Amino acid sequence: RGGKEDSRGALVVLEGLDRCGKTTQSTRLVPNLEKLGHSAELWRFPDRTTSVGQMISSYLSNKSQLDDHTIHLLFSANRWEKRSLMESKLKSGITLVVDRYSYSGVAFSSAKGLDIEWCKAPEIGLLAPDLVVYLDIPPEKAAERGGYGGERYEQLEFQKKVGQNYQVLRGPTWKIIDACSPMEDVEEQLQEIVLDCVKTCQEGKPLSCLWS
Ligand code: Z5A
């Protein structure tokens, strides 16, 4: 393997606590990649546009109540419903920059007290990211940023537990960026790491599945 015929786009995931800057950075990264001649798309989970996504959105904005296990499985289903599209986009050479993925699923649900292995199980078989960039911010700092407190989960104690769970999930494909640095510095570091990953995927790195 590794020939030109195996060239593909990269699956890049941004993770981190609420308000760490994922939206800011992912919306800068995609046009930056395009300017450098790479095809790229911005995705985010939850994808609130699907019917499953609308159930999730209603739950997050406290308009509906769901059992913790049920909402966990809905978040997972929301990724499964996009899996085949994700694979075909990657194989057609498009790099996907994904704002939150399975790690959010596990870190948030296990912060409610659900067993971490139980939380990981429904994610098995989804595509494994080539790169996970964790935008690292202390929960207290994140809380100082605008708009905190509107949705479910946007509470300091809860975010602290989520941060601890993320640490447990860290693996060899993870890179950590200090999310308290100025936006432009984060942008520059992110671009450099991602370009490296895009190159490896163009050279034919095979796709793999979670949890690997
Ligand atoms: N969730 C789950 O439980 N299970 C799952 O499987 C998934 C998700 C996928 C909704 O996610 C919730 O769903 C989320 C996890 C859970 N709950 N929480 N918490 P979401 O992605 O839709 O929402 P979010 O995480 O709350 O994203 P956000 O509010 O959009 O935050 P962000 O994208 O990380 O940050 P931002 O909007 O780019 O920036 C926030 C503010 O900080 C803004 O004013 C910026 O101008 C400012 N900012 C950004 N960068 C900087 C720097 N470097 N310096 C200073 N200020 C900055």
Coordinates of N, CA and C in Angstrom, one line a residue, residues 62-212:
N62 N -32.6 21.9 26.6 CA -33.5 21.7 27.7 C -35.0 21.7 27.3
K63 N -35.3 21.5 26.1 CA -36.7 21.5 25.7 C -37.3 20.1 25.8
S64 N -36.4 19.1 26.0 CA -36.9 17.7 26.2 C -35.9 17.0 27.2
Q65 N -36.5 16.0 27.8 CA -35.7 15.2 28.8 C -35.4 13.8 28.2
L66 N -34.3 13.2 28.4 CA -34.0 11.9 27.9 C -33.1 11.2 29.0
D67 N -33.3 9.9 29.1 CA -32.4 9.1 29.9 C -31.0 9.2 29.4
D68 N -30.0 9.2 30.3 CA -28.6 9.4 29.9 C -28.1 8.4 28.9
H69 N -28.5 7.2 29.0 CA -28.1 6.1 28.1 C -28.7 6.4 26.7
T70 N -30.0 6.8 26.7 CA -30.7 7.1 25.4 C -30.0 8.2 24.7
I71 N -29.7 9.3 25.3 CA -29.1 10.5 24.6 C -27.7 10.1 24.1
H72 N -27.0 9.3 24.9 CA -25.7 8.8 24.5 C -25.8 8.1 23.2
L73 N -26.7 7.2 23.1 CA -26.9 6.4 21.9 C -27.4 7.2 20.7
L74 N -28.1 8.3 21.0 CA -28.5 9.2 19.9 C -27.3 9.9 19.3
F75 N -26.5 10.4 20.2 CA -25.2 11.1 19.7 C -24.4 10.1 18.8
S76 N -24.4 8.9 19.3 CA -23.6 7.9 18.5 C -24.3 7.6 17.1
A77 N -25.6 7.4 17.2 CA -26.4 7.2 16.0 C -26.2 8.4 15.0
N78 N -26.1 9.6 15.5 CA -25.9 10.8 14.7 C -24.6 10.7 13.9
R79 N -23.6 10.0 14.5 CA -22.3 9.8 13.8 C -22.5 8.7 12.8
W80 N -23.2 7.6 13.2 CA -23.3 6.4 12.3 C -24.1 6.8 11.1
E81 N -25.1 7.8 11.2 CA -25.8 8.1 10.0 C -25.0 8.9 9.0
K82 N -23.8 9.4 9.4 CA -23.0 10.1 8.5 C -21.7 9.3 8.1
R83 N -21.6 8.1 8.6 CA -20.4 7.3 8.4 C -20.1 7.0 6.9
S84 N -21.1 6.6 6.2 CA -20.7 6.2 4.8 C -20.4 7.4 3.9
L85 N -21.1 8.5 4.2 CA -20.8 9.8 3.5 C -19.4 10.2 3.8
M86 N -19.0 10.1 5.1 CA -17.7 10.5 5.5 C -16.6 9.7 4.8
E87 N -16.9 8.4 4.7 CA -15.9 7.5 4.0 C -15.8 7.9 2.5
S88 N -16.9 8.1 1.9 CA -16.8 8.4 0.4 C -16.1 9.7 0.2
K89 N -16.4 10.7 1.1 CA -15.7 12.0 0.9 C -14.2 11.9 1.1
L90 N -13.8 11.1 2.1 CA -12.4 11.0 2.4 C -11.7 10.3 1.2
K91 N -12.4 9.2 0.7 CA -11.8 8.5 -0.4 C -11.7 9.3 -1.7
S92 N -12.6 10.3 -1.8 CA -12.6 11.2 -3.0 C -11.6 12.3 -2.8
G93 N -10.8 12.3 -1.7 CA -9.7 13.2 -1.6 C -10.0 14.4 -0.8
I94 N -11.3 14.5 -0.2 CA -11.6 15.7 0.6 C -11.2 15.5 2.1
T95 N -10.5 16.5 2.6 CA -10.2 16.4 4.0 C -11.4 16.9 4.8
L96 N -11.7 16.2 5.9 CA -12.8 16.6 6.7 C -12.3 17.1 8.0
V97 N -12.7 18.4 8.3 CA -12.4 19.0 9.6 C -13.6 18.9 10.5
V98 N -13.6 18.1 11.5 CA -14.8 17.7 12.2 C -14.7 18.3 13.7
D99 N -15.7 19.2 13.9 CA -15.8 19.8 15.2 C -16.6 18.9 16.2
R100 N -15.9 18.2 17.0 CA -16.4 17.2 18.0 C -16.7 15.9 17.3
Y101 N -16.4 14.8 18.0 CA -16.6 13.4 17.5 C -16.8 12.4 18.6
S102 N -16.5 11.2 18.5 CA -16.7 10.2 19.5 C -16.2 10.5 20.9
Y103 N -15.0 11.2 20.9 CA -14.4 11.5 22.2 C -15.3 12.4 23.0
S104 N -16.0 13.4 22.3 CA -17.0 14.2 23.1 C -18.1 13.3 23.6
G105 N -18.5 12.3 22.8 CA -19.6 11.4 23.2 C -19.2 10.7 24.5
V106 N -18.0 10.2 24.5 CA -17.5 9.4 25.7 C -17.3 10.3 26.9
A107 N -16.5 11.4 26.6 CA -16.1 12.3 27.7 C -17.3 12.9 28.4
F108 N -18.3 13.3 27.7 CA -19.5 14.0 28.3 C -20.4 13.0 29.0
S109 N -20.7 11.8 28.3 CA -21.6 10.9 29.0 C -20.9 10.2 30.2
S110 N -19.6 10.0 30.1 CA -19.0 9.4 31.3 C -18.9 10.4 32.5
A111 N -18.9 11.7 32.1 CA -18.9 12.7 33.2 C -20.2 12.7 34.0
K112 N -21.3 12.1 33.4 CA -22.5 11.9 34.1 C -22.5 10.7 35.0
G113 N -21.5 9.9 34.9 CA -21.4 8.7 35.7 C -21.6 7.4 34.9
L114 N -21.8 7.4 33.6 CA -21.9 6.2 32.8 C -20.5 5.5 32.7
D115 N -20.5 4.2 32.6 CA -19.3 3.5 32.5 C -18.6 3.8 31.2
I116 N -17.3 4.1 31.3 CA -16.5 4.6 30.1 C -16.5 3.5 29.0
E117 N -16.4 2.2 29.3 CA -16.3 1.2 28.3 C -17.7 1.0 27.6
W118 N -18.7 1.2 28.4 CA -20.1 1.1 27.9 C -20.3 2.3 26.9
C119 N -19.7 3.4 27.2 CA -19.8 4.6 26.4 C -19.0 4.4 25.1
K120 N -17.9 3.7 25.1 CA -17.1 3.6 23.9 C -17.7 2.6 22.9
A121 N -18.5 1.6 23.5 CA -18.9 0.5 22.7 C -19.7 0.9 21.4
P122 N -20.7 1.8 21.4 CA -21.4 2.1 20.2 C -20.6 2.8 19.2
E123 N -19.4 3.3 19.6 CA -18.5 4.0 18.6 C -17.6 3.1 17.8
I124 N -17.6 1.8 18.2 CA -16.7 0.9 17.6 C -17.1 0.7 16.1
G125 N -16.2 0.9 15.2 CA -16.5 0.7 13.8 C -16.7 2.0 13.1
L126 N -16.8 3.1 13.8 CA -16.8 4.4 13.1 C -15.4 4.7 12.6
L127 N -15.2 5.6 11.7 CA -13.9 5.8 11.2 C -13.0 6.5 12.3
A128 N -11.8 6.0 12.3 CA -10.9 6.6 13.3 C -10.2 7.8 12.7
P129 N -10.2 8.9 13.5 CA -9.5 10.1 13.0 C -8.0 9.9 12.7
D130 N -7.5 10.6 11.7 CA -6.1 10.5 11.5 C -5.4 11.4 12.5
L131 N -6.1 12.4 13.0 CA -5.5 13.4 13.9 C -6.7 13.9 14.8
V132 N -6.4 14.0 16.1 CA -7.3 14.6 17.0 C -6.5 15.8 17.6
V133 N -7.0 17.0 17.4 CA -6.4 18.2 18.0 C -7.2 18.6 19.2
Y134 N -6.6 18.5 20.4 CA -7.3 18.9 21.6 C -6.9 20.3 21.9
L135 N -7.9 21.2 21.9 CA -7.7 22.6 22.3 C -7.8 22.7 23.8
D136 N -6.7 22.9 24.4 CA -6.6 22.7 25.9 C -6.8 24.1 26.6
I137 N -7.8 24.1 27.4 CA -8.1 25.3 28.2 C -8.6 24.9 29.6
P138 N -8.1 25.6 30.7 CA -8.7 25.3 32.0 C -10.2 25.6 32.0
P139 N -11.0 24.8 32.6 CA -12.4 25.0 32.6 C -12.8 26.4 33.2
E140 N -12.0 26.9 34.1 CA -12.3 28.3 34.7 C -12.1 29.4 33.6
K141 N -11.1 29.2 32.8 CA -10.8 30.2 31.7 C -11.9 30.1 30.6
A142 N -12.4 28.9 30.3 CA -13.4 28.7 29.3 C -14.7 29.4 29.8
A143 N -15.0 29.3 31.1 CA -16.2 29.8 31.6 C -16.2 31.4 31.5
E144 N -15.0 31.9 31.4 CA -14.9 33.4 31.3 C -15.2 33.9 29.9
R145 N -15.2 33.0 28.9 CA -15.5 33.4 27.6 C -17.0 33.6 27.3
G146 N -17.3 34.3 26.3 CA -18.7 34.7 26.0 C -19.7 33.5 25.9
G147 N -21.0 33.8 26.4 CA -22.1 32.9 26.1 C -22.2 31.6 26.9
Y148 N -21.4 31.5 28.0 CA -21.4 30.3 28.8 C -22.7 30.2 29.6
G149 N -23.2 29.0 29.7 CA -24.3 28.9 30.6 C -25.7 28.7 30.0
G150 N -25.8 28.8 28.6 CA -27.1 28.7 28.0 C -27.6 27.2 27.8
E151 N -26.7 26.3 27.5 CA -27.1 24.9 27.2 C -26.8 24.0 28.3
R152 N -27.5 22.9 28.4 CA -27.1 21.8 29.3 C -25.6 21.5 29.2
Y153 N -25.0 21.1 30.2 CA -23.5 20.8 30.3 C -22.7 22.0 30.5
E154 N -23.2 23.2 30.3 CA -22.3 24.4 30.4 C -22.2 24.8 31.9
Q155 N -21.7 23.9 32.7 CA -21.5 24.3 34.1 C -20.1 23.8 34.5
L156 N -19.4 24.7 35.3 CA -18.0 24.5 35.6 C -17.7 23.1 36.2
E157 N -18.4 22.6 37.2 CA -18.1 21.3 37.8 C -18.1 20.2 36.8
F158 N -19.2 20.3 35.9 CA -19.4 19.3 34.9 C -18.2 19.3 33.9
Q159 N -17.8 20.5 33.5 CA -16.8 20.7 32.5 C -15.4 20.2 33.1
K160 N -15.2 20.3 34.4 CA -14.0 19.8 35.0 C -13.9 18.3 34.8
K161 N -15.1 17.6 35.1 CA -15.1 16.1 34.9 C -14.9 15.7 33.5
V162 N -15.4 16.5 32.5 CA -15.3 16.2 31.1 C -13.8 16.3 30.8
G163 N -13.1 17.3 31.3 CA -11.7 17.5 31.0 C -10.9 16.3 31.5
Q164 N -11.2 15.8 32.7 CA -10.5 14.6 33.2 C -10.7 13.4 32.3
N165 N -11.9 13.2 31.8 CA -12.2 12.1 30.9 C -11.5 12.2 29.6
Y166 N -11.3 13.4 29.1 CA -10.6 13.6 27.8 C -9.1 13.1 28.1
Q167 N -8.6 13.4 29.2 CA -7.2 12.9 29.5 C -7.1 11.4 29.4
V168 N -8.1 10.7 29.9 CA -8.1 9.3 29.8 C -8.1 8.8 28.4
L169 N -8.8 9.5 27.5 CA -9.0 9.1 26.1 C -7.8 9.4 25.2
R170 N -6.9 10.3 25.7 CA -5.8 10.7 24.8 C -5.0 9.5 24.3
G171 N -4.6 9.5 23.0 CA -3.9 8.5 22.4 C -2.8 9.0 21.4
P172 N -2.2 8.1 20.7 CA -1.0 8.5 19.8 C -1.4 9.5 18.7
T173 N -2.7 9.5 18.3 CA -3.0 10.4 17.2 C -3.4 11.8 17.7
W174 N -3.3 12.0 19.0 CA -3.7 13.3 19.6 C -2.5 14.3 19.6
K175 N -2.9 15.6 19.3 CA -1.9 16.7 19.5 C -2.6 17.7 20.4
I176 N -1.9 18.3 21.3 CA -2.5 19.3 22.2 C -2.0 20.7 21.9
I177 N -3.0 21.6 21.8 CA -2.6 23.0 21.6 C -3.2 23.8 22.7
D178 N -2.3 24.8 23.2 CA -2.8 25.6 24.3 C -3.8 26.6 23.7
A179 N -5.1 26.4 24.1 CA -6.2 27.2 23.6 C -6.3 28.6 24.2
C180 N -5.4 28.9 25.2 CA -5.4 30.2 25.8 C -4.5 31.2 25.0
S181 N -3.7 30.6 24.1 CA -2.9 31.5 23.2 C -3.8 32.3 22.3
P182 N -3.2 33.4 21.8 CA -4.0 34.3 20.9 C -4.5 33.4 19.7
M183 N -5.7 33.8 19.2 CA -6.4 33.0 18.2 C -5.5 32.8 17.0
E184 N -4.7 33.8 16.6 CA -3.8 33.7 15.4 C -2.7 32.6 15.6
D185 N -2.2 32.6 16.9 CA -1.2 31.6 17.2 C -1.7 30.2 17.1
V186 N -2.9 30.0 17.7 CA -3.6 28.7 17.6 C -3.8 28.3 16.2
E187 N -4.3 29.3 15.4 CA -4.5 29.0 14.0 C -3.3 28.5 13.2
E188 N -2.2 29.2 13.5 CA -0.9 28.8 12.9 C -0.4 27.4 13.3
Q189 N -0.5 27.2 14.6 CA 0.0 25.8 15.0 C -0.9 24.7 14.5
L190 N -2.2 25.0 14.5 CA -3.2 24.0 14.0 C -2.9 23.7 12.5
Q191 N -2.7 24.7 11.7 CA -2.5 24.6 10.3 C -1.3 23.7 10.0
E192 N -0.2 24.0 10.8 CA 1.0 23.2 10.6 C 0.8 21.7 10.9
I193 N 0.2 21.4 12.0 CA -0.1 20.0 12.4 C -1.0 19.3 11.3
V194 N -2.0 20.1 10.9 CA -3.0 19.5 10.0 C -2.3 19.2 8.6
L195 N -1.5 20.1 8.2 CA -0.9 20.0 6.8 C 0.0 18.7 6.8
D196 N 0.6 18.5 7.9 CA 1.5 17.3 8.1 C 0.6 16.0 7.9
C197 N -0.5 16.0 8.6 CA -1.4 14.9 8.5 C -2.1 14.7 7.1
V198 N -2.4 15.8 6.5 CA -3.0 15.8 5.1 C -2.0 15.1 4.2
K199 N -0.7 15.4 4.4 CA 0.3 14.9 3.5 C 0.4 13.4 3.7
T200 N 0.4 12.9 4.9 CA 0.5 11.5 5.2 C -0.7 10.7 4.5
C201 N -1.9 11.3 4.6 CA -3.0 10.7 4.0 C -3.0 10.7 2.5
Q202 N -2.4 11.8 1.9 CA -2.2 11.8 0.4 C -1.3 10.7 0.0
E203 N -0.3 10.4 0.9 CA 0.6 9.4 0.5 C 0.1 8.0 0.7
G204 N -1.2 7.8 1.1 CA -1.8 6.5 1.1 C -1.9 5.9 2.5
K205 N -1.9 6.6 3.6 CA -2.1 6.0 4.9 C -3.5 5.4 4.9
P206 N -3.6 4.1 5.3 CA -4.9 3.4 5.2 C -5.9 4.0 6.2
L207 N -7.2 3.9 5.9 CA -8.2 4.3 6.9 C -8.3 3.2 7.9
S208 N -8.7 3.6 9.1 CA -8.9 2.6 10.1 C -10.1 2.9 11.0
C209 N -10.5 2.1 11.9 CA -11.8 2.2 12.6 C -11.5 2.4 14.1
L210 N -12.4 3.0 14.8 CA -12.4 3.1 16.2 C -12.6 1.7 16.9
W211 N -12.0 1.5 18.0 CA -11.0 2.4 18.7 C -9.6 1.8 18.3
S212 N -8.9 2.5 17.5 CA -7.5 2.1 17.2 C -6.6 3.2 17.6

